Amino acid sequence: MYDVAERSGVSIATVSRVYRNPDSVRAQTRERVLEAARELGYVPSGNARGLASRTTGVLGLCFPDYADPDAEADAENDSGADDAAMLYSDQIIRGMERAARRHGYALLIAASLQGGPESLVAKVAGRVDGFAVLAQTVPTEDLEVISRRLPVVMLAGPREIDHLDHLVVANAAGERELTRHLIEDHGLRRLAFVGGDPDSPDAEARFRGFREACGDAGLPVPEAPDLRTGMMTRAEGARAAETLLDRGGERPDAMVFANDQMAVGALRALERREVRVPEDMAVTGFDGIPLSRIVRPSLTTVRQPIRQLGEQAVELLVQRLADPSREPVSLELPVSLARRASCGCG
Amino acid sequence: MYDVAERSGVSIATVSRVYRNPDSVRAQTRERVLEAARELGYVPSGNARGLASRTTGVLGLCFPDYADPDAEADAENDSGADDAAMLYSDQIIRGMERAARRHGYALLIAASLQGGPESLVAKVAGRVDGFAVLAQTVPTEDLEVISRRLPVVMLAGPREIDHLDHLVVANAAGERELTRHLIEDHGLRRLAFVGGDPDSPDAEARFRGFREACGDAGLPVPEAPDLRTGMMTRAEGARAAETLLDRGGERPDAMVFANDQMAVGALRALERREVRVPEDMAVTGFDGIPLSRIVRPSLTTVRQPIRQLGEQAVELLVQRLADPSREPVSLELPVSLARRASCGCG
DNA sequence: CAGAGTGATGTATGCGCTTACAGGCAGCGC
DNA sequence: GCGCTGCCTGTAAGCGCATACATCACTCTG
C-alpha cells in the first residue's frame, strides 16, 4: 500500500479511501491509484484491514469431519460410506454460502478435529465475525468461551448453551406425521423403526416422533428402535432390512428408517429378497435427499430443509451482528411430508 | 491479550508464547495464562496474528455462483435445476477441505460475483495464503494481478495464465475411450452427442474426445454436437432425448451425453417413450455421480475424480507455498470408464 | 566463588491498514 | 480583501499480535 501510494503520488490514506470509499476521492486521483495498484500487483491485506476495522467480513462453519482425512480415498469405492453425513454438510455449506454471499460475507469452513487451543475451531473463531456449529462438533466448554466474544449459532442437536441462537428442524413432528400417515391412511399396524447411532440427536428425535404417533394411535409404544445401525448408510440399511426379514415372529408391514440413505439401501435389499414394496412392505425414510425421488419405487419421506437451515443460520448471525443485545432464539424449521410410492401413495 | 497478560501477571509476549509455542513456557505459568484466558473468554485475533506473522493458515476457493442467491429457494422444487454445477462444486469443496485440514489449513470459500476491487474475490485473496479458482469464475486480469502476490491454482478449463499451476481432468481422453467402447465393443454406428453450453470447457473437451473416437473408427466426424442444451440438467437431458427421437431421419443407436445429469434425464424420457435401454438405444454420461450407479439401467459413464481435483489443488498450493520458485505445472488427472448397463455391459 | 551457560520472561518494534483530525485550497458573499 | 464553507488530501495514532533482543534468575563447571 505504501508502494502504491508512493507510485501514484498520494498518501496511504488516499489509497485506503480508494478501496473503502471511492466516492470520497477525486476521480482522477482514484484512477491514478488504481493504475499503480494494478502495475504493482497490489492485493489489500485482509488481515490488516480486519485488524484496523475490527471486522472480517467472513462467517464460519464448523462441521463434523465426516471421514478420516488420512484414509485413502479409493476411486473405485463410490458406494459412499459417508454419503449421509457429507450430503448433509454439503447442503448446509451451500445454504450458508448463498446467504452469506447475499450479505456480502465469505464463508470459512473447517471440520473440527480434536479441541485444544490450537485447533481449527480456534482458528475459525479468530478469523470470522460469527459462526455456526453443527451439533457435537465442538466441545461445549470451547463454545462457552468463544460465544462470549462473537455470535455463535448452534445447528441441530439439543440446545446445550442457552444464550446461543439455536436452530433445529422439526424431526419429531415430521416423523410423527409420517407415522400417523402410515397408520391411519394405509392401515398399517406392525411398524418397525430402524434408528441409527444413539448419539445422533436427529435420529433420536425422529424415534420420539415415531413413538408419539404409535401412542396417538393406541398402538404399543416401543421402548427402543427395533434395530439400530451405526452408520446410517445404504449398506447398513440393506443389512437392517434383511435382519428384520429374517427375524422370527410376525413380519412387519412397514419399515420406518431414520434417514433416506438407509431406506434406499433397504429398497434394494427387499427387491433382492423379492419382497414387493409397497404391497408387502411399506418403506419410509427421512431427509428428502434427491435420490429419494429417483429410486423406484420412489421413497416416501420427510423433506428436511437443510439448505434453509444454513441460510437461516446466516440470517441469525447477521441479525445478531446488527443487534448484539437481541434475545437468543431457538427456532424449529418446519418439515414437509413427501407421500410417494414406497408407502402406497402416488 | 493485554487483559489476559495482566490478569495472569505476565507479559503479552508470554501469553503469545503460550499459544504459539507452549513448550517454551513453564507449565505453571502456562496454566495460569490459560486459566485467565478462559475466564476472560479470550479468543486470539486471527487478523492480528496473520498480520504479524504474514500468514493466515487459510486456503481459498472461488467457484461459480451456481444460482442466483436472490432467487427464492422453494422447498417443493427438489428437481435440482442447478444440481450439476452444485454437485461439482460440492465435491471440490469436500476434496479441498479434506486436504486442507490434513495440512492444518481451513478453507475459505466464495462464489464469485461480478468483479471490481471490492468483490468477494478480492476479499478471499486478501485473507488466504493461496487459493484455487474454478475456470471462468474470476476475470483473467484480476487473476493476473493477484497471482503475482500469492499462489493460485486454476481448476479445469483452459490454462489461461501460464505461470499458474493448472489442473484438469482428462475429459477428452475419457470421452474418447468411452466412445471407442461403444463403437468397437458394442458395434454402434449412429452416435448422437448431446453437448452443453459452448462456453463450458469441460463439455467441449468431451466433445473433442468424441470426435477423435469417431475419426479413429472411420466414422463421419461431426462438426458440432448433434444437440446442445443450455443447462446440462436432467430436465434438459430429457428434452434432448425427446428431440433426438422426434427428429426426422434415421434414429441414433446411442446417445452420448456430456454429463450424467442429462443422461439420467434421458433415461427417464426414453422409458416414457418406451424405448428400451440398452436394447434399442445406448445411453452414456460423464462424471460418475452417485446417481449414475443407482438409476436403472445403471449408467455407463466416465468417472471423474472431482474430489481428487480438490485435494490435488491443495497439494499444489502447499507445495508452492513451501517452494515458491517451483516451476508451474499443468496436471491432467486420469479418469476411468465405468461400463454399466446402459450401454449393454454389466 | 567467579564466570559461563541455560531457560523463562519482559521490552519494544512493526506487520498493513482504517480513520479521526487537521490542514490546504478553491469559490462564495460581503 | 476577508472570513466561511466544502471538498479533497495528508498526518498520525492505533488495531492485537509475533518475535528479535535484552534481561534476569538460576545451575553448572572448574
PDB file of C-alpha atoms in Angstrom, chain A residues 16-105:
ATOM      1  CA  SER A  16      -7.186   3.285   1.558  1.00  0.00           C
ATOM      2  CA  ARG A  17     -10.042   5.566   0.665  1.00  0.00           C
ATOM      3  CA  VAL A  18      -9.947   4.468  -2.921  1.00  0.00           C
ATOM      4  CA  TYR A  19     -10.869   0.996  -1.745  1.00  0.00           C
ATOM      5  CA  ARG A  20     -13.060   1.751   1.219  1.00  0.00           C
ATOM      6  CA  ASN A  21     -14.919   4.754  -0.015  1.00  0.00           C
ATOM      7  CA  PRO A  22     -14.183   5.501  -3.672  1.00  0.00           C
ATOM      8  CA  ASP A  23     -16.549   8.450  -3.862  1.00  0.00           C
ATOM      9  CA  SER A  24     -14.599  10.440  -1.394  1.00  0.00           C
ATOM     10  CA  VAL A  25     -11.644  10.621  -3.754  1.00  0.00           C
ATOM     11  CA  ARG A  26     -11.432  12.726  -6.862  1.00  0.00           C
ATOM     12  CA  ALA A  27     -11.987  10.570  -9.925  1.00  0.00           C
ATOM     13  CA  GLN A  28      -8.647  11.496 -11.423  1.00  0.00           C
ATOM     14  CA  THR A  29      -6.741  10.634  -8.276  1.00  0.00           C
ATOM     15  CA  ARG A  30      -8.640   7.408  -7.951  1.00  0.00           C
ATOM     16  CA  GLU A  31      -7.655   6.333 -11.413  1.00  0.00           C
ATOM     17  CA  ARG A  32      -4.005   7.057 -10.741  1.00  0.00           C
ATOM     18  CA  VAL A  33      -4.136   4.943  -7.623  1.00  0.00           C
ATOM     19  CA  LEU A  34      -5.897   2.017  -9.239  1.00  0.00           C
ATOM     20  CA  GLU A  35      -3.454   2.124 -12.082  1.00  0.00           C
ATOM     21  CA  ALA A  36      -0.493   1.989  -9.730  1.00  0.00           C
ATOM     22  CA  ALA A  37      -2.133  -0.840  -7.803  1.00  0.00           C
ATOM     23  CA  ARG A  38      -2.546  -2.803 -10.981  1.00  0.00           C
ATOM     24  CA  GLU A  39       1.027  -2.291 -12.018  1.00  0.00           C
ATOM     25  CA  LEU A  40       2.338  -3.362  -8.668  1.00  0.00           C
ATOM     26  CA  GLY A  41       0.010  -6.316  -8.275  1.00  0.00           C
ATOM     27  CA  TYR A  42      -1.329  -4.888  -5.064  1.00  0.00           C
ATOM     28  CA  VAL A  43      -3.667  -7.083  -3.057  1.00  0.00           C
ATOM     29  CA  PRO A  44      -5.029  -5.434   0.078  1.00  0.00           C
ATOM     30  CA  SER A  45      -4.255  -7.421   3.176  1.00  0.00           C
ATOM     31  CA  GLY A  46      -7.408  -8.748   4.708  1.00  0.00           C
ATOM     32  CA  ASN A  47      -5.577  -9.199   7.954  1.00  0.00           C
ATOM     33  CA  ALA A  48      -4.521  -5.618   8.296  1.00  0.00           C
ATOM     34  CA  ARG A  49      -7.883  -4.438   7.172  1.00  0.00           C
ATOM     35  CA  GLY A  50      -9.598  -6.679   9.634  1.00  0.00           C
ATOM     36  CA  LEU A  51      -7.308  -5.655  12.412  1.00  0.00           C
ATOM     37  CA  ALA A  52      -7.882  -1.985  11.851  1.00  0.00           C
ATOM     38  CA  SER A  53     -11.587  -2.216  11.288  1.00  0.00           C
ATOM     39  CA  ARG A  54     -12.294  -4.929  13.822  1.00  0.00           C
ATOM     40  CA  THR A  55     -14.371  -6.915  11.389  1.00  0.00           C
ATOM     41  CA  THR A  56     -13.557  -9.623   8.911  1.00  0.00           C
ATOM     42  CA  GLY A  57     -16.454  -9.903   6.513  1.00  0.00           C
ATOM     43  CA  VAL A  58     -16.292 -13.636   6.962  1.00  0.00           C
ATOM     44  CA  LEU A  59     -18.676 -16.062   8.585  1.00  0.00           C
ATOM     45  CA  GLY A  60     -17.676 -19.533   9.658  1.00  0.00           C
ATOM     46  CA  LEU A  61     -18.980 -23.051   9.864  1.00  0.00           C
ATOM     47  CA  CYS A  62     -17.696 -25.961  11.877  1.00  0.00           C
ATOM     48  CA  PHE A  63     -18.978 -29.346  10.877  1.00  0.00           C
ATOM     49  CA  PRO A  64     -18.050 -32.876  11.858  1.00  0.00           C
ATOM     50  CA  ASP A  65     -15.203 -34.440   9.994  1.00  0.00           C
ATOM     51  CA  TYR A  66     -17.230 -36.986   8.140  1.00  0.00           C
ATOM     52  CA  ALA A  67     -14.265 -39.048   7.219  1.00  0.00           C
ATOM     53  CA  ASP A  68     -10.770 -39.618   8.299  1.00  0.00           C
ATOM     54  CA  PRO A  69      -8.795 -37.337   6.027  1.00  0.00           C
ATOM     55  CA  ASP A  70      -5.883 -39.706   6.143  1.00  0.00           C
ATOM     56  CA  ALA A  71      -7.896 -42.595   4.833  1.00  0.00           C
ATOM     57  CA  GLU A  72      -7.070 -43.399   1.283  1.00  0.00           C
ATOM     58  CA  ALA A  73      -9.884 -42.267  -0.929  1.00  0.00           C
ATOM     59  CA  ASP A  74     -10.051 -45.057  -3.421  1.00  0.00           C
ATOM     60  CA  ALA A  75     -11.581 -44.103  -6.708  1.00  0.00           C
ATOM     61  CA  GLU A  76     -13.424 -47.355  -7.128  1.00  0.00           C
ATOM     62  CA  ASN A  77     -15.353 -47.002  -3.965  1.00  0.00           C
ATOM     63  CA  ASP A  78     -18.164 -44.726  -4.887  1.00  0.00           C
ATOM     64  CA  SER A  79     -20.621 -46.505  -2.694  1.00  0.00           C
ATOM     65  CA  GLY A  80     -20.252 -43.596  -0.347  1.00  0.00           C
ATOM     66  CA  ALA A  81     -19.883 -44.973   3.110  1.00  0.00           C
ATOM     67  CA  ASP A  82     -20.085 -41.460   4.437  1.00  0.00           C
ATOM     68  CA  ASP A  83     -22.567 -40.117   1.979  1.00  0.00           C
ATOM     69  CA  ALA A  84     -25.194 -39.331   4.528  1.00  0.00           C
ATOM     70  CA  ALA A  85     -23.105 -37.028   6.624  1.00  0.00           C
ATOM     71  CA  MET A  86     -21.481 -35.499   3.606  1.00  0.00           C
ATOM     72  CA  LEU A  87     -24.679 -34.678   1.875  1.00  0.00           C
ATOM     73  CA  TYR A  88     -25.920 -33.077   4.997  1.00  0.00           C
ATOM     74  CA  SER A  89     -22.873 -30.911   5.434  1.00  0.00           C
ATOM     75  CA  ASP A  90     -22.778 -30.066   1.767  1.00  0.00           C
ATOM     76  CA  GLN A  91     -26.276 -28.743   1.863  1.00  0.00           C
ATOM     77  CA  ILE A  92     -25.612 -26.624   4.874  1.00  0.00           C
ATOM     78  CA  ILE A  93     -22.489 -25.276   3.290  1.00  0.00           C
ATOM     79  CA  ARG A  94     -24.457 -24.400   0.186  1.00  0.00           C
ATOM     80  CA  GLY A  95     -27.152 -22.703   2.144  1.00  0.00           C
ATOM     81  CA  MET A  96     -24.745 -20.741   4.236  1.00  0.00           C
ATOM     82  CA  GLU A  97     -22.587 -19.767   1.321  1.00  0.00           C
ATOM     83  CA  ARG A  98     -25.591 -18.459  -0.533  1.00  0.00           C
ATOM     84  CA  ALA A  99     -26.982 -16.441   2.281  1.00  0.00           C
ATOM     85  CA  ALA A 100     -23.557 -15.221   3.287  1.00  0.00           C
ATOM     86  CA  ARG A 101     -22.884 -14.044  -0.223  1.00  0.00           C
ATOM     87  CA  ARG A 102     -26.169 -12.218  -0.277  1.00  0.00           C
ATOM     88  CA  HIS A 103     -24.997 -10.298   2.757  1.00  0.00           C
ATOM     89  CA  GLY A 104     -21.522  -9.729   1.395  1.00  0.00           C
ATOM     90  CA  TYR A 105     -19.777 -12.284   3.529  1.00  0.00           C
TER      91      TYR A 105
END
